[in-house]
Amino acid sequence: MKSILVTGGAGFIGSNFIKYVLGNTGHSVVNYDVLTYAGNLENLVDVEFNDRYKFVKGDICDKDAVTEAVDENGIDTIINFAAESHVDRSILGAEEFINTNVMGTLVLLQVLKEKGLSKYLQVSTDEVYGSLPEDKPELKFTESTPITTNSPYSASKASADLLCNSFRHTFGLPILITRCSNNYGPYQFPEKLIPLMIAKALNGEDLPVYGDGKNVRDWLYVDDHCSAIMTVLDKGKDGDVYNIGGNNEWYNIDIVKLILKKLGKGEDMIRYVKDRPGHDRRYAIDSSKIMNELGWTPAHNFEDGIELTINWYVENKNWWKKVMSGEYKNYFEQNYGSKMS
Ligand code: NAD
Ligand code: TDX
């Protein structure tokens, strides 16, 4: 059995992943998270007393603290989810993205090397591949698509990937990289498209759609991302990159209309606002490598996944109302204030 340091385990995907690991494997998990605005231990109340789970508050940029967490808990594997993850925030200010996503990854790689750990998995993103043309639907991102970074967020994630490659090449370390498309599901912070639109619709507020609403994203239910990461951890080839996606492309505007329909609300709540600067037009992932080489397939289709997700936000208003107060309010003013005027 493995002893896994899950960094960023109090965030959206990390918390879903921890529950997935505890429920589906015998591995132990240390959740190492500094608890930024996006980190929420309420996501993990179901497992906080599980014997195979422990929370350690710490910053991935703090090498002494990471080393201590590794030593004290007999860690053999690191899975790095910790990141600043929201593109709009990276446009408002890039520093935190470079600190956490680049410098933090460097620290984790140094600890991997110094402690001789048996595995490291970097949770990366499809955004490192840039944007696809709309008029060539047959084109998708493969693992050999060149890195093209269009936002400070994607530049920071790509830099981290390049650091991983360099530590693999130079020191021969056991490093894997996964690059997933847009996730959706329970516990996603309501700054991201799907939970934001659900929350706004339920609050009776306008739904802000950037530009013409025709940007395309490829959506994957969060549990399927979790199962893919476990598959890569168990069967992936060190040094390799694995794309993960749902083969499920949607125009943003169609997702927004679907959410409104499912909630019984009218399309008059849609408000087209100023576009995100540098907005990538289309993402689409080719997952044939992980499917053919490692045998992974997603378990959820979009119909079921979106239904589960909308129901979860309807039933868990307290969760998102709480996180939407406080710090979130300042961010909303900064990001949307000028877009909506
Ligand atoms: P999130 O913003 O919900 O959570 C990030 C977590 O990292 C939070 O708990 C936060 O407290 C923690 N964190 C931030 N800085 C830290 C630091 N310096 N030290 C320790 N912990 C820190 O993000 P998410 O959506 O769950 O994404 C998780 C990972 O998956 C990220 O690396 C992201 O780039 C990647 N990813 C996300 C998506 C998506 O659609 N959300 C898709 C592909 C890849
Ligand atoms: O208010 C909004 N209105 C809107 O039209 C918001 C927040 C978003 N959008 C659009 C922008 C994108 O085209 O919806 C699309 C999805 O936006 P986000 O949820 O912000 O996701 P995206 O920018 O695609 O990035 C996501 O996928 C890749 C995650 O946030 C990243 O962490 C991940 O790496």
Coordinates of C-alpha atoms and ligand atoms in Angstrom, one line a residue:
M1 CA 0.0 0.0 0.0
K2 CA 1.2 3.5 -0.8
S3 CA 1.5 6.5 1.6
I4 CA 0.5 9.4 -0.6
L5 CA 1.1 13.1 -0.1
V6 CA -1.8 14.8 -1.9
T7 CA -1.0 18.5 -2.2
G8 CA -3.9 20.9 -2.6
G9 CA -6.3 18.2 -1.2
A10 CA -8.7 20.7 0.2
G11 CA -9.6 22.1 -3.2
F12 CA -12.2 20.9 -5.7
I13 CA -10.4 18.0 -7.5
G14 CA -8.0 17.2 -4.6
S15 CA -10.9 16.7 -2.1
N16 CA -12.8 14.5 -4.6
F17 CA -9.6 12.6 -5.3
I18 CA -8.9 11.9 -1.6
K19 CA -12.4 10.5 -1.1
Y20 CA -11.9 8.4 -4.3
V21 CA -8.6 7.0 -3.0
L22 CA -10.0 6.2 0.5
G23 CA -13.1 4.6 -1.0
N24 CA -11.5 2.6 -3.8
T25 CA -8.0 1.6 -2.6
G26 CA -6.2 0.8 0.7
H27 CA -3.7 3.6 0.3
S28 CA -3.1 6.2 3.1
V29 CA -3.4 9.9 2.3
V30 CA -1.9 13.0 3.8
N31 CA -3.7 16.1 2.6
Y32 CA -1.0 18.9 2.5
D33 CA -2.7 22.2 1.8
V34 CA -2.1 25.8 2.8
L35 CA -5.8 26.6 2.6
T36 CA -6.0 29.6 0.2
Y37 CA -9.4 31.0 -0.7
A38 CA -10.0 27.8 -2.7
G39 CA -9.1 25.3 0.0
N40 CA -12.0 24.2 2.2
L41 CA -11.8 21.5 4.8
E42 CA -15.6 21.2 4.8
N43 CA -15.1 19.3 1.5
L44 CA -13.6 16.5 3.6
V45 CA -15.9 16.2 6.7
D46 CA -17.0 12.7 5.6
V47 CA -13.4 11.4 5.9
E48 CA -11.8 13.5 8.6
F49 CA -11.8 10.7 11.1
N50 CA -10.7 8.0 8.6
D51 CA -7.6 6.2 10.0
R52 CA -6.0 6.4 6.6
Y53 CA -6.5 10.2 6.3
K54 CA -4.6 13.1 7.9
F55 CA -4.5 16.8 7.2
V56 CA -1.3 18.9 7.4
K57 CA -1.6 22.6 6.9
G58 CA 1.4 23.7 4.8
D59 CA 2.7 25.6 1.8
I60 CA 4.3 23.6 -1.1
C61 CA 6.8 26.5 -1.4
D62 CA 8.1 25.8 2.1
K63 CA 10.7 23.1 1.6
D64 CA 11.3 22.4 5.3
A65 CA 7.6 21.9 5.9
V66 CA 7.2 19.6 2.9
T67 CA 10.2 17.6 4.0
E68 CA 8.8 17.3 7.5
A69 CA 5.4 16.1 6.2
V70 CA 7.2 13.5 4.0
D71 CA 9.4 12.3 6.9
E72 CA 6.8 12.2 9.6
N73 CA 4.3 10.3 7.5
G74 CA 6.5 7.8 5.7
I75 CA 5.4 9.3 2.4
D76 CA 6.5 7.4 -0.8
T77 CA 4.3 9.1 -3.4
I78 CA 3.5 12.8 -4.1
I79 CA 0.5 13.8 -6.2
N80 CA 0.5 17.6 -6.8
F81 CA -2.9 19.2 -7.2
A82 CA -1.9 22.4 -5.3
A83 CA -2.1 25.4 -7.6
E84 CA -3.7 28.7 -8.3
S85 CA -6.2 27.4 -10.8
H86 CA -8.4 30.2 -12.0
V87 CA -7.5 31.9 -15.4
D88 CA -9.3 35.2 -14.6
R89 CA -7.4 35.6 -11.4
S90 CA -4.1 35.1 -13.3
I91 CA -5.1 38.0 -15.5
L92 CA -5.7 40.2 -12.5
G93 CA -2.3 39.2 -11.0
A94 CA 0.2 36.6 -12.0
E95 CA 2.6 36.5 -9.1
E96 CA 0.8 34.0 -6.9
F97 CA 0.6 31.7 -10.0
I98 CA 4.3 31.8 -10.5
N99 CA 5.0 31.3 -6.8
T100 CA 2.7 28.4 -6.2
N101 CA 2.5 26.7 -9.6
V102 CA 6.2 27.0 -10.6
M103 CA 8.2 27.5 -7.4
G104 CA 6.0 25.2 -5.4
T105 CA 6.5 22.4 -8.0
L106 CA 10.2 23.0 -7.9
V107 CA 10.2 22.4 -4.2
L108 CA 8.2 19.2 -4.5
L109 CA 10.6 17.9 -7.2
Q110 CA 13.6 18.7 -4.9
V111 CA 12.0 16.8 -2.1
L112 CA 11.3 13.9 -4.5
K113 CA 14.9 13.8 -5.4
E114 CA 16.4 14.3 -2.0
K115 CA 14.2 11.7 -0.3
G116 CA 14.3 9.2 -3.1
L117 CA 10.5 8.8 -3.2
S118 CA 9.1 6.1 -5.4
K119 CA 6.6 8.2 -7.5
Y120 CA 5.6 11.8 -8.4
L121 CA 2.5 12.7 -10.4
Q122 CA 2.0 16.3 -11.6
V123 CA -1.6 17.2 -12.2
S124 CA -1.4 19.5 -15.2
T125 CA -4.0 20.8 -17.7
D126 CA -5.0 20.9 -21.3
E127 CA -4.5 24.6 -21.2
V128 CA -0.8 24.1 -21.8
Y129 CA -1.6 23.3 -25.4
G130 CA -3.1 26.7 -26.2
S131 CA -6.2 27.0 -28.3
L132 CA -7.7 24.9 -31.2
P133 CA -9.3 26.3 -34.4
E134 CA -13.1 26.2 -34.5
D135 CA -13.3 25.3 -38.1
K136 CA -11.3 22.0 -37.7
P137 CA -13.3 19.9 -35.4
E138 CA -11.2 16.9 -36.2
L139 CA -8.2 18.5 -34.5
K140 CA -7.7 17.7 -30.8
F141 CA -4.8 18.0 -28.4
T142 CA -2.5 15.0 -28.3
E143 CA 0.4 14.5 -26.0
S144 CA 2.7 15.7 -28.8
T145 CA 0.8 18.9 -29.5
P146 CA 3.4 21.7 -28.9
I147 CA 3.1 23.7 -25.7
T148 CA 1.5 27.1 -26.4
T149 CA 0.6 29.3 -23.4
N150 CA -1.9 32.1 -23.7
S151 CA -2.7 33.0 -20.1
P152 CA -0.4 33.6 -17.1
Y153 CA -2.2 30.5 -15.6
S154 CA -1.3 28.3 -18.5
A155 CA 2.3 29.7 -18.6
S156 CA 2.7 28.8 -15.0
K157 CA 1.3 25.2 -15.4
A158 CA 3.5 24.7 -18.5
S159 CA 6.6 25.9 -16.7
A160 CA 5.9 23.4 -14.0
D161 CA 5.5 20.6 -16.6
L162 CA 8.9 21.6 -18.1
L163 CA 10.5 21.5 -14.7
C164 CA 9.1 18.0 -14.3
N165 CA 10.5 16.9 -17.6
S166 CA 13.9 18.3 -16.7
F167 CA 14.0 16.5 -13.4
R168 CA 13.0 13.3 -15.2
H169 CA 15.6 13.7 -17.9
T170 CA 18.5 14.9 -15.8
F171 CA 18.0 12.9 -12.6
G172 CA 16.0 9.9 -13.9
L173 CA 13.2 10.5 -11.4
P174 CA 9.9 8.6 -11.5
I175 CA 7.7 11.4 -12.7
L176 CA 4.3 11.3 -14.5
I177 CA 2.3 14.1 -15.9
T178 CA -1.5 14.2 -16.6
R179 CA -3.2 16.9 -18.6
C180 CA -6.9 17.0 -18.2
S181 CA -9.7 19.0 -19.7
N182 CA -12.3 21.1 -17.8
N183 CA -13.7 19.3 -14.8
Y184 CA -17.1 19.7 -13.2
G185 CA -18.9 18.2 -10.2
P186 CA -19.5 18.7 -6.5
Y187 CA -17.3 21.0 -4.4
Q188 CA -16.1 23.1 -7.4
F189 CA -15.4 26.7 -6.3
P190 CA -18.2 28.9 -7.7
E191 CA -15.8 31.1 -9.7
K192 CA -15.6 28.5 -12.4
L193 CA -18.2 28.4 -15.2
I194 CA -20.6 25.6 -14.2
P195 CA -20.9 26.2 -10.4
L196 CA -21.0 30.0 -11.0
M197 CA -23.9 29.7 -13.4
I198 CA -25.8 27.4 -11.1
A199 CA -25.3 29.6 -8.1
K200 CA -26.3 32.8 -10.0
A201 CA -29.4 31.1 -11.4
L202 CA -30.4 29.9 -8.0
N203 CA -29.8 33.4 -6.6
G204 CA -31.9 35.0 -9.3
E205 CA -28.9 37.0 -10.6
D206 CA -27.7 37.6 -14.2
L207 CA -25.5 34.9 -15.7
P208 CA -22.3 36.6 -17.2
V209 CA -21.3 34.9 -20.4
Y210 CA -18.0 36.1 -21.9
G211 CA -17.8 37.4 -25.5
D212 CA -20.2 35.6 -27.9
G213 CA -20.5 32.5 -25.7
K214 CA -19.1 30.4 -28.5
N215 CA -15.9 29.3 -26.8
V216 CA -15.7 25.5 -26.6
R217 CA -14.6 23.4 -23.6
D218 CA -14.4 19.6 -23.2
W219 CA -16.1 18.7 -19.9
L220 CA -15.2 15.7 -17.7
Y221 CA -16.9 14.6 -14.5
V222 CA -14.5 15.0 -11.6
D223 CA -14.7 11.4 -10.5
D224 CA -13.5 10.3 -13.9
H225 CA -10.5 12.6 -13.6
C226 CA -9.8 10.9 -10.2
S227 CA -10.0 7.4 -11.7
A228 CA -7.7 8.4 -14.5
I229 CA -5.1 9.8 -12.1
M230 CA -5.2 6.5 -10.1
T231 CA -4.8 4.6 -13.4
V232 CA -1.8 6.6 -14.4
L233 CA -0.3 6.3 -11.0
D234 CA -0.7 2.5 -11.1
K235 CA 0.1 1.7 -14.7
G236 CA 1.7 4.8 -16.3
K237 CA 5.2 4.8 -17.7
D238 CA 7.6 7.1 -15.9
G239 CA 8.5 10.2 -17.9
D240 CA 5.3 10.0 -19.9
V241 CA 2.4 12.5 -20.3
Y242 CA -1.2 11.3 -20.4
N243 CA -4.1 13.4 -21.7
I244 CA -7.4 12.9 -20.0
G245 CA -10.7 14.1 -21.5
G246 CA -14.4 13.4 -21.8
N247 CA -14.8 13.6 -25.6
N248 CA -17.5 16.0 -24.7
E249 CA -17.2 19.5 -26.3
W250 CA -19.8 22.2 -25.6
Y251 CA -20.2 25.8 -26.5
N252 CA -20.3 27.8 -23.2
I253 CA -23.6 29.3 -24.1
D254 CA -25.2 25.9 -24.6
I255 CA -24.0 24.8 -21.1
V256 CA -25.5 27.9 -19.6
K257 CA -28.8 27.4 -21.4
L258 CA -28.9 23.7 -20.3
I259 CA -28.3 24.8 -16.7
L260 CA -31.2 27.3 -16.9
K261 CA -33.5 24.8 -18.4
K262 CA -32.7 22.2 -15.8
L263 CA -33.4 24.7 -13.0
G264 CA -36.6 25.9 -14.7
K265 CA -35.3 29.4 -15.3
G266 CA -35.6 31.6 -18.4
E267 CA -32.8 32.6 -20.8
D268 CA -33.5 36.2 -20.1
M269 CA -31.1 35.8 -17.2
I270 CA -28.2 35.5 -19.6
R271 CA -26.0 38.6 -19.8
Y272 CA -23.3 38.8 -22.4
V273 CA -20.3 40.6 -20.9
K274 CA -16.9 41.9 -22.1
D275 CA -14.7 38.9 -23.1
R276 CA -11.8 37.5 -21.1
P277 CA -8.6 39.0 -22.5
G278 CA -6.7 36.4 -24.5
H279 CA -9.6 34.0 -24.2
D280 CA -8.8 30.6 -25.7
R281 CA -11.4 29.6 -28.3
R282 CA -11.5 25.9 -28.1
Y283 CA -10.1 23.0 -26.1
A284 CA -10.6 19.3 -27.0
I285 CA -8.6 16.4 -25.7
D286 CA -7.6 13.3 -27.5
S287 CA -7.5 10.6 -24.7
S288 CA -6.7 7.7 -26.9
K289 CA -3.3 7.1 -25.2
I290 CA -4.6 6.6 -21.7
M291 CA -7.6 4.6 -23.1
N292 CA -5.6 2.3 -25.3
E293 CA -2.4 1.9 -23.3
L294 CA -3.8 1.9 -19.8
G295 CA -7.4 0.8 -20.3
W296 CA -9.0 3.9 -18.7
T297 CA -12.5 4.9 -19.7
P298 CA -14.8 7.6 -18.1
A299 CA -17.7 6.1 -16.2
H300 CA -20.1 9.1 -16.4
N301 CA -21.8 10.6 -19.5
F302 CA -22.5 14.3 -19.5
E303 CA -26.3 13.9 -19.1
D304 CA -25.8 12.0 -15.7
G305 CA -22.9 14.1 -14.6
I306 CA -24.5 17.5 -15.1
E307 CA -27.7 16.2 -13.4
L308 CA -25.7 15.0 -10.4
T309 CA -23.8 18.3 -10.3
I310 CA -26.8 20.6 -10.5
N311 CA -28.7 18.5 -7.8
W312 CA -25.6 18.7 -5.6
Y313 CA -25.5 22.5 -5.7
V314 CA -29.3 22.7 -5.2
E315 CA -29.0 20.5 -2.1
N316 CA -25.8 22.2 -0.8
K317 CA -26.7 25.9 -0.8
N318 CA -25.0 26.4 2.5
W319 CA -21.7 25.1 1.2
W320 CA -21.5 27.6 -1.8
K321 CA -23.2 30.5 0.0
K322 CA -20.5 30.3 2.6
V323 CA -17.7 30.2 0.2
M324 CA -19.2 33.0 -1.9
S325 CA -19.1 35.4 1.0
G326 CA -15.9 37.0 2.2
E327 CA -12.9 37.1 -0.1
Y328 CA -14.9 36.0 -3.1
K329 CA -16.9 39.2 -3.0
N330 CA -13.8 41.3 -3.6
Y331 CA -12.7 39.1 -6.5
F332 CA -16.1 39.3 -8.1
E333 CA -16.1 43.1 -8.0
Q334 CA -12.5 43.2 -9.5
N335 CA -13.2 40.7 -12.3
Y336 CA -16.7 41.5 -13.3
G337 CA -17.1 45.2 -12.3
S338 CA -15.4 46.4 -15.5
K339 CA -16.7 43.6 -17.7
M340 CA -20.4 44.4 -16.9
S341 CA -20.2 48.2 -17.2
Ligands
NAD1 P1 -8.7 24.6 -6.7 O1 -8.4 26.0 -6.9 O2 -10.1 24.2 -6.4 O3 -7.8 24.0 -5.5 C1 -6.5 24.3 -5.3 C2 -6.0 23.8 -3.9 O4 -4.6 24.1 -3.8 C3 -6.7 24.6 -2.8 O5 -7.1 23.7 -1.8 C4 -5.6 25.5 -2.3 O6 -5.7 25.8 -0.9 C5 -4.4 24.7 -2.5 N1 -3.1 25.5 -2.6 C6 -3.0 26.6 -3.4 N2 -1.7 27.1 -3.2 C7 -1.1 26.2 -2.3 C8 0.2 26.2 -1.8 N3 1.1 27.1 -2.1 N4 0.5 25.1 -1.0 C9 -0.4 24.2 -0.7 N5 -1.6 24.2 -1.1 C10 -2.0 25.2 -2.0 O7 -8.2 23.8 -7.9 P2 -8.8 22.5 -8.7 O8 -9.7 22.9 -9.7 O9 -9.1 21.5 -7.7 O10 -7.5 22.0 -9.5 C11 -6.5 21.1 -9.0 C12 -5.4 20.9 -9.9 O11 -5.9 20.4 -11.2 C13 -4.6 22.2 -10.3 O12 -3.3 21.9 -10.4 C14 -5.2 22.6 -11.7 O13 -4.3 23.3 -12.4 C15 -5.5 21.2 -12.3 N6 -6.6 21.1 -13.3 C16 -7.8 21.6 -13.0 C17 -8.8 21.5 -13.9 C18 -10.2 22.1 -13.6 O14 -11.1 22.0 -14.5 N7 -10.5 22.5 -12.4 C19 -8.6 20.9 -15.1 C20 -7.3 20.4 -15.4 C21 -6.3 20.5 -14.4
TDX2 O1 -18.2 34.0 -15.7 C1 -17.7 33.3 -16.6 N1 -18.2 33.4 -17.9 C2 -17.8 32.7 -18.9 O2 -18.3 32.8 -20.1 C3 -16.7 32.4 -16.4 C4 -16.0 32.2 -15.0 C5 -16.2 31.7 -17.5 N2 -16.7 31.8 -18.7 C6 -16.2 31.0 -19.8 C7 -14.7 31.1 -20.0 C8 -14.3 29.8 -20.5 O3 -14.4 29.8 -22.0 O4 -16.4 29.7 -19.6 C9 -15.3 28.8 -20.0 C10 -14.8 28.0 -18.8 O5 -14.2 29.0 -17.9 P1 -13.6 28.5 -16.5 O6 -14.5 27.7 -15.7 O7 -12.9 29.7 -15.9 O8 -12.5 27.5 -17.0 P2 -11.2 27.6 -18.0 O9 -10.8 29.0 -18.2 O10 -11.6 26.8 -19.3 O11 -10.1 26.8 -17.2 C11 -10.5 25.5 -16.5 O12 -10.1 24.4 -17.2 C12 -8.7 24.1 -17.2 C13 -9.9 25.5 -15.1 O13 -10.3 26.7 -14.4 C14 -8.5 25.3 -15.1 O14 -8.0 25.2 -13.7 C15 -8.1 24.1 -15.9 O15 -6.7 23.9 -15.9

